[in-house]
Amino acid sequence: MFDDVPKRLADYLRDAACDFDRESFYWFAAAYIGLFYLGKNLTKAETSDFLDLQRTSRGGIWHGYVGRVLLIGETLFLMRSCPGFSEFCRRMRGRDLRSTYYQMYAARMFLEGGYDVRAKPEVGIRREDFDFQAIADGETVNVEVTALTAESFPIQTIENALNHKRKQLPDTDASIIFCVLPESWATTENLGPSLGELTERFFHRTRRVTAVVFVVEMHVSGTDEPVGNFWIHHACLLHPNPRRPIRSFGFFANDAWEPTYVAPDGSPTMRRESDFFRWVDSIFSAKDIRVHHQSAIERRRFV
């Protein structure tokens, strides 16, 4: 089932599994996948501000960091065989990790929706440098992703971003813009209605964009606690009359959450329905067999 996983990656984790309990091994595997494919050490705060590695006053690691490493590693693992994978990794290696990761995260949504995902290096030609294409059953969807960073919620910033991204997209196929919002915006009063109104105005000016998907992270925990929940929320707003519709938006459920929980002892847990967790489980489950085999060898040495 996992024959396409590089042998060097699998062998390293098999050798390391004996040093971990199962919960910590998920995090370690995700961090090592990041090192393997990106050359980035996700265990170090200086790797990227996006990781947001911080400790509580009692010495625990903030749950948002653990959840983010798991999400990056899981997404890399799930995307490893798609045609655009090497290009996504190239971007993540050399550019801002937050913005390039969310390009791959958006691509992952299409992959899970049954699409083939393709990406290529920029060529400097307008309407040819969008972030990636998703293709299924003869349908092509062009996708642009923007990750906003402003601390406050300026409506004009979003409108400018949508208009800029629209100009990057060709009008020959369906197209979608992913707009990632800073977490500080999540508690903005009337955020949903405000996004709806500005997107409606945007759709009145163009039929090129089939949908806009707003994405926001949310962390919920007690004050200064390592325990909490890490969610990613998607809100998909559809154009009422797009030039190029797409066959289905079923995988853009408005309440698509990715929950992550960190237990009181600091060990990470997460929704475990993906191949990443099944693969890590298969490696960890073989640990007991290896340990038993090693113990038998040690016993024979003393006979």
Short mmCIF file of N, CA, C and O in Angstrom, two decimals, residues 144-213:
data_model
loop_
_atom_site.label_atom_id
_atom_site.label_comp_id
_atom_site.label_asym_id
_atom_site.label_seq_id
_atom_site.Cartn_x
_atom_site.Cartn_y
_atom_site.Cartn_z
N GLU A 144 -5.48 29.94 -7.56
CA GLU A 144 -4.55 30.90 -6.98
C GLU A 144 -4.78 30.95 -5.48
O GLU A 144 -5.93 30.90 -5.02
N VAL A 145 -3.69 31.07 -4.72
CA VAL A 145 -3.76 31.10 -3.26
C VAL A 145 -3.07 32.37 -2.78
O VAL A 145 -1.96 32.69 -3.22
N THR A 146 -3.71 33.09 -1.87
CA THR A 146 -3.10 34.25 -1.24
C THR A 146 -3.23 34.13 0.27
O THR A 146 -4.30 33.77 0.77
N ALA A 147 -2.14 34.38 0.98
CA ALA A 147 -2.13 34.28 2.45
C ALA A 147 -1.88 35.67 3.02
O ALA A 147 -0.76 36.18 2.97
N LEU A 148 -2.92 36.29 3.53
CA LEU A 148 -2.84 37.65 4.03
C LEU A 148 -2.15 37.69 5.39
O LEU A 148 -2.18 36.71 6.14
N THR A 149 -1.56 38.84 5.72
CA THR A 149 -0.76 38.95 6.94
C THR A 149 -1.12 40.14 7.82
O THR A 149 -0.61 40.23 8.94
N ALA A 150 -1.96 41.06 7.35
CA ALA A 150 -2.26 42.26 8.13
C ALA A 150 -2.85 41.89 9.49
O ALA A 150 -3.64 40.95 9.60
N GLU A 151 -2.49 42.62 10.53
CA GLU A 151 -2.97 42.31 11.88
C GLU A 151 -4.45 42.59 12.04
O GLU A 151 -5.17 41.86 12.72
N SER A 152 -4.92 43.67 11.45
CA SER A 152 -6.34 44.04 11.58
C SER A 152 -7.11 43.52 10.38
O SER A 152 -6.56 42.83 9.51
N PHE A 153 -8.40 43.87 10.30
CA PHE A 153 -9.26 43.37 9.24
C PHE A 153 -9.65 44.52 8.30
O PHE A 153 -10.74 45.09 8.42
N PRO A 154 -8.76 44.88 7.37
CA PRO A 154 -9.10 45.93 6.40
C PRO A 154 -9.78 45.31 5.18
O PRO A 154 -9.17 44.51 4.46
N ILE A 155 -11.02 45.67 4.94
CA ILE A 155 -11.75 45.11 3.81
C ILE A 155 -11.04 45.39 2.49
O ILE A 155 -10.98 44.53 1.61
N GLN A 156 -10.45 46.58 2.39
CA GLN A 156 -9.79 46.94 1.14
C GLN A 156 -8.63 46.00 0.83
O GLN A 156 -8.37 45.69 -0.34
N THR A 157 -7.95 45.52 1.86
CA THR A 157 -6.83 44.59 1.65
C THR A 157 -7.32 43.31 0.97
O THR A 157 -6.68 42.80 0.05
N ILE A 158 -8.45 42.79 1.42
CA ILE A 158 -8.99 41.56 0.82
C ILE A 158 -9.43 41.83 -0.61
O ILE A 158 -9.17 41.03 -1.52
N GLU A 159 -10.13 42.94 -0.83
CA GLU A 159 -10.59 43.25 -2.18
C GLU A 159 -9.42 43.41 -3.14
O GLU A 159 -9.46 42.91 -4.27
N ASN A 160 -8.34 44.07 -2.67
CA ASN A 160 -7.16 44.23 -3.53
C ASN A 160 -6.53 42.87 -3.85
O ASN A 160 -6.10 42.62 -4.98
N ALA A 161 -6.48 41.99 -2.84
CA ALA A 161 -5.89 40.67 -3.05
C ALA A 161 -6.70 39.85 -4.06
O ALA A 161 -6.13 39.20 -4.94
N LEU A 162 -8.01 39.88 -3.93
CA LEU A 162 -8.86 39.13 -4.86
C LEU A 162 -8.71 39.66 -6.28
O LEU A 162 -8.62 38.88 -7.24
N ASN A 163 -8.67 40.97 -6.42
CA ASN A 163 -8.53 41.55 -7.76
C ASN A 163 -7.17 41.22 -8.37
O ASN A 163 -7.06 40.94 -9.57
N HIS A 164 -6.13 41.23 -7.54
CA HIS A 164 -4.79 40.90 -8.04
C HIS A 164 -4.73 39.45 -8.49
O HIS A 164 -4.20 39.13 -9.58
N LYS A 165 -5.28 38.55 -7.68
CA LYS A 165 -5.25 37.13 -8.02
C LYS A 165 -6.11 36.83 -9.25
O LYS A 165 -5.78 35.95 -10.05
N ARG A 166 -7.21 37.54 -9.38
CA ARG A 166 -8.07 37.35 -10.56
C ARG A 166 -7.30 37.58 -11.84
O ARG A 166 -7.45 36.85 -12.83
N LYS A 167 -6.42 38.58 -11.84
CA LYS A 167 -5.67 38.92 -13.04
C LYS A 167 -4.64 37.86 -13.39
O LYS A 167 -4.15 37.82 -14.53
N GLN A 168 -4.29 37.01 -12.43
CA GLN A 168 -3.32 35.94 -12.67
C GLN A 168 -3.95 34.73 -13.35
O GLN A 168 -3.25 33.85 -13.85
N LEU A 169 -5.29 34.67 -13.33
CA LEU A 169 -5.99 33.47 -13.77
C LEU A 169 -6.47 33.60 -15.22
O LEU A 169 -7.05 34.63 -15.60
N PRO A 170 -6.25 32.59 -16.05
CA PRO A 170 -6.81 32.62 -17.41
C PRO A 170 -8.32 32.41 -17.37
O PRO A 170 -8.87 31.94 -16.37
N ASP A 171 -9.00 32.78 -18.44
CA ASP A 171 -10.46 32.63 -18.47
C ASP A 171 -10.90 31.43 -19.32
O ASP A 171 -12.06 31.33 -19.70
N THR A 172 -9.95 30.54 -19.60
CA THR A 172 -10.27 29.38 -20.44
C THR A 172 -10.85 28.21 -19.65
O THR A 172 -11.43 27.30 -20.24
N ASP A 173 -10.67 28.22 -18.31
CA ASP A 173 -11.16 27.14 -17.46
C ASP A 173 -11.80 27.73 -16.21
O ASP A 173 -11.73 28.93 -15.96
N ALA A 174 -12.41 26.85 -15.43
CA ALA A 174 -12.91 27.28 -14.13
C ALA A 174 -11.73 27.71 -13.26
O ALA A 174 -10.60 27.27 -13.45
N SER A 175 -11.99 28.60 -12.30
CA SER A 175 -10.90 29.07 -11.45
C SER A 175 -11.42 29.34 -10.04
O SER A 175 -12.58 29.69 -9.84
N ILE A 176 -10.53 29.17 -9.08
CA ILE A 176 -10.86 29.36 -7.67
C ILE A 176 -9.73 30.14 -7.00
O ILE A 176 -8.55 29.91 -7.30
N ILE A 177 -10.09 31.06 -6.12
CA ILE A 177 -9.11 31.78 -5.31
C ILE A 177 -9.25 31.33 -3.86
O ILE A 177 -10.35 31.36 -3.30
N PHE A 178 -8.15 30.88 -3.27
CA PHE A 178 -8.09 30.60 -1.84
C PHE A 178 -7.51 31.83 -1.16
O PHE A 178 -6.42 32.29 -1.53
N CYS A 179 -8.19 32.31 -0.17
CA CYS A 179 -7.73 33.49 0.57
C CYS A 179 -7.56 33.09 2.04
O CYS A 179 -8.55 32.87 2.75
N VAL A 180 -6.31 32.98 2.50
CA VAL A 180 -6.01 32.58 3.87
C VAL A 180 -5.96 33.82 4.75
O VAL A 180 -5.20 34.76 4.47
N LEU A 181 -6.76 33.83 5.80
CA LEU A 181 -6.85 34.98 6.69
C LEU A 181 -6.00 34.75 7.94
O LEU A 181 -5.89 33.63 8.43
N PRO A 182 -5.40 35.81 8.49
CA PRO A 182 -4.68 35.67 9.76
C PRO A 182 -5.63 35.24 10.88
O PRO A 182 -6.81 35.62 10.89
N GLU A 183 -5.11 34.48 11.83
CA GLU A 183 -5.94 34.02 12.93
C GLU A 183 -6.49 35.18 13.74
O GLU A 183 -7.58 35.09 14.32
N SER A 184 -5.77 36.29 13.79
CA SER A 184 -6.23 37.44 14.57
C SER A 184 -7.55 37.99 14.04
O SER A 184 -8.24 38.73 14.74
N TRP A 185 -7.91 37.64 12.81
CA TRP A 185 -9.18 38.11 12.24
C TRP A 185 -10.36 37.24 12.65
O TRP A 185 -11.51 37.61 12.45
N ALA A 186 -10.08 36.05 13.19
CA ALA A 186 -11.14 35.06 13.40
C ALA A 186 -12.24 35.56 14.32
O ALA A 186 -13.40 35.15 14.19
N THR A 187 -11.91 36.43 15.26
CA THR A 187 -12.90 36.92 16.22
C THR A 187 -13.46 38.28 15.83
O THR A 187 -14.14 38.92 16.62
N THR A 188 -13.19 38.73 14.61
CA THR A 188 -13.71 40.01 14.14
C THR A 188 -15.23 40.00 14.13
O THR A 188 -15.86 39.05 13.64
N GLU A 189 -15.83 41.03 14.67
CA GLU A 189 -17.29 41.11 14.70
C GLU A 189 -17.85 41.15 13.28
O GLU A 189 -17.34 41.88 12.43
N ASN A 190 -18.85 40.32 13.03
CA ASN A 190 -19.52 40.26 11.73
C ASN A 190 -18.56 39.88 10.60
O ASN A 190 -18.70 40.35 9.46
N LEU A 191 -17.57 39.04 10.92
CA LEU A 191 -16.60 38.65 9.90
C LEU A 191 -17.29 37.96 8.72
O LEU A 191 -17.04 38.30 7.56
N GLY A 192 -18.16 37.00 9.00
CA GLY A 192 -18.83 36.27 7.94
C GLY A 192 -19.64 37.16 7.01
O GLY A 192 -19.45 37.12 5.78
N PRO A 193 -20.55 37.98 7.54
CA PRO A 193 -21.31 38.88 6.67
C PRO A 193 -20.42 39.83 5.88
O PRO A 193 -20.70 40.13 4.71
N SER A 194 -19.34 40.32 6.51
CA SER A 194 -18.44 41.25 5.80
C SER A 194 -17.76 40.56 4.63
O SER A 194 -17.66 41.12 3.53
N LEU A 195 -17.30 39.33 4.84
CA LEU A 195 -16.69 38.59 3.74
C LEU A 195 -17.69 38.30 2.64
O LEU A 195 -17.37 38.36 1.45
N GLY A 196 -18.92 37.98 3.04
CA GLY A 196 -19.96 37.72 2.06
C GLY A 196 -20.26 38.93 1.20
O GLY A 196 -20.39 38.83 -0.03
N GLU A 197 -20.34 40.09 1.81
CA GLU A 197 -20.66 41.31 1.07
C GLU A 197 -19.55 41.70 0.10
O GLU A 197 -19.81 42.05 -1.06
N LEU A 198 -18.30 41.63 0.57
CA LEU A 198 -17.20 42.04 -0.33
C LEU A 198 -17.02 41.03 -1.46
O LEU A 198 -16.67 41.41 -2.58
N THR A 199 -17.28 39.74 -1.18
CA THR A 199 -17.17 38.74 -2.25
C THR A 199 -18.29 38.91 -3.26
O THR A 199 -18.09 38.72 -4.47
N GLU A 200 -19.47 39.27 -2.80
CA GLU A 200 -20.59 39.54 -3.72
C GLU A 200 -20.23 40.69 -4.65
O GLU A 200 -20.49 40.64 -5.87
N ARG A 201 -19.64 41.74 -4.11
CA ARG A 201 -19.21 42.87 -4.96
C ARG A 201 -18.16 42.41 -5.97
O ARG A 201 -18.18 42.81 -7.14
N PHE A 202 -17.25 41.55 -5.51
CA PHE A 202 -16.20 41.03 -6.39
C PHE A 202 -16.81 40.22 -7.54
O PHE A 202 -16.43 40.38 -8.71
N PHE A 203 -17.80 39.39 -7.24
CA PHE A 203 -18.45 38.58 -8.27
C PHE A 203 -19.22 39.45 -9.26
O PHE A 203 -19.37 39.07 -10.43
N HIS A 204 -19.71 40.58 -8.83
CA HIS A 204 -20.42 41.47 -9.74
C HIS A 204 -19.48 42.05 -10.80
O HIS A 204 -19.92 42.42 -11.89
N ARG A 205 -18.17 42.10 -10.47
CA ARG A 205 -17.21 42.70 -11.40
C ARG A 205 -16.57 41.67 -12.33
O ARG A 205 -15.90 42.05 -13.30
N THR A 206 -16.73 40.38 -12.02
CA THR A 206 -16.08 39.36 -12.85
C THR A 206 -16.86 38.06 -12.82
O THR A 206 -17.47 37.71 -11.80
N ARG A 207 -16.83 37.34 -13.94
CA ARG A 207 -17.39 35.98 -14.00
C ARG A 207 -16.28 34.95 -14.14
O ARG A 207 -16.55 33.76 -14.27
N ARG A 208 -15.04 35.43 -14.14
CA ARG A 208 -13.91 34.54 -14.36
C ARG A 208 -13.69 33.59 -13.18
O ARG A 208 -13.29 32.44 -13.36
N VAL A 209 -13.93 34.09 -11.96
CA VAL A 209 -13.65 33.31 -10.75
C VAL A 209 -14.90 32.53 -10.35
O VAL A 209 -15.95 33.11 -10.06
N THR A 210 -14.79 31.22 -10.31
CA THR A 210 -15.92 30.35 -10.03
C THR A 210 -16.29 30.35 -8.56
O THR A 210 -17.47 30.22 -8.20
N ALA A 211 -15.30 30.50 -7.69
CA ALA A 211 -15.56 30.49 -6.24
C ALA A 211 -14.39 31.13 -5.52
O ALA A 211 -13.25 31.15 -6.02
N VAL A 212 -14.68 31.64 -4.33
CA VAL A 212 -13.64 32.12 -3.41
C VAL A 212 -13.75 31.29 -2.14
O VAL A 212 -14.85 31.14 -1.58
N VAL A 213 -12.63 30.74 -1.70
CA VAL A 213 -12.60 29.95 -0.47
C VAL A 213 -11.78 30.70 0.56
O VAL A 213 -10.58 30.93 0.36
#
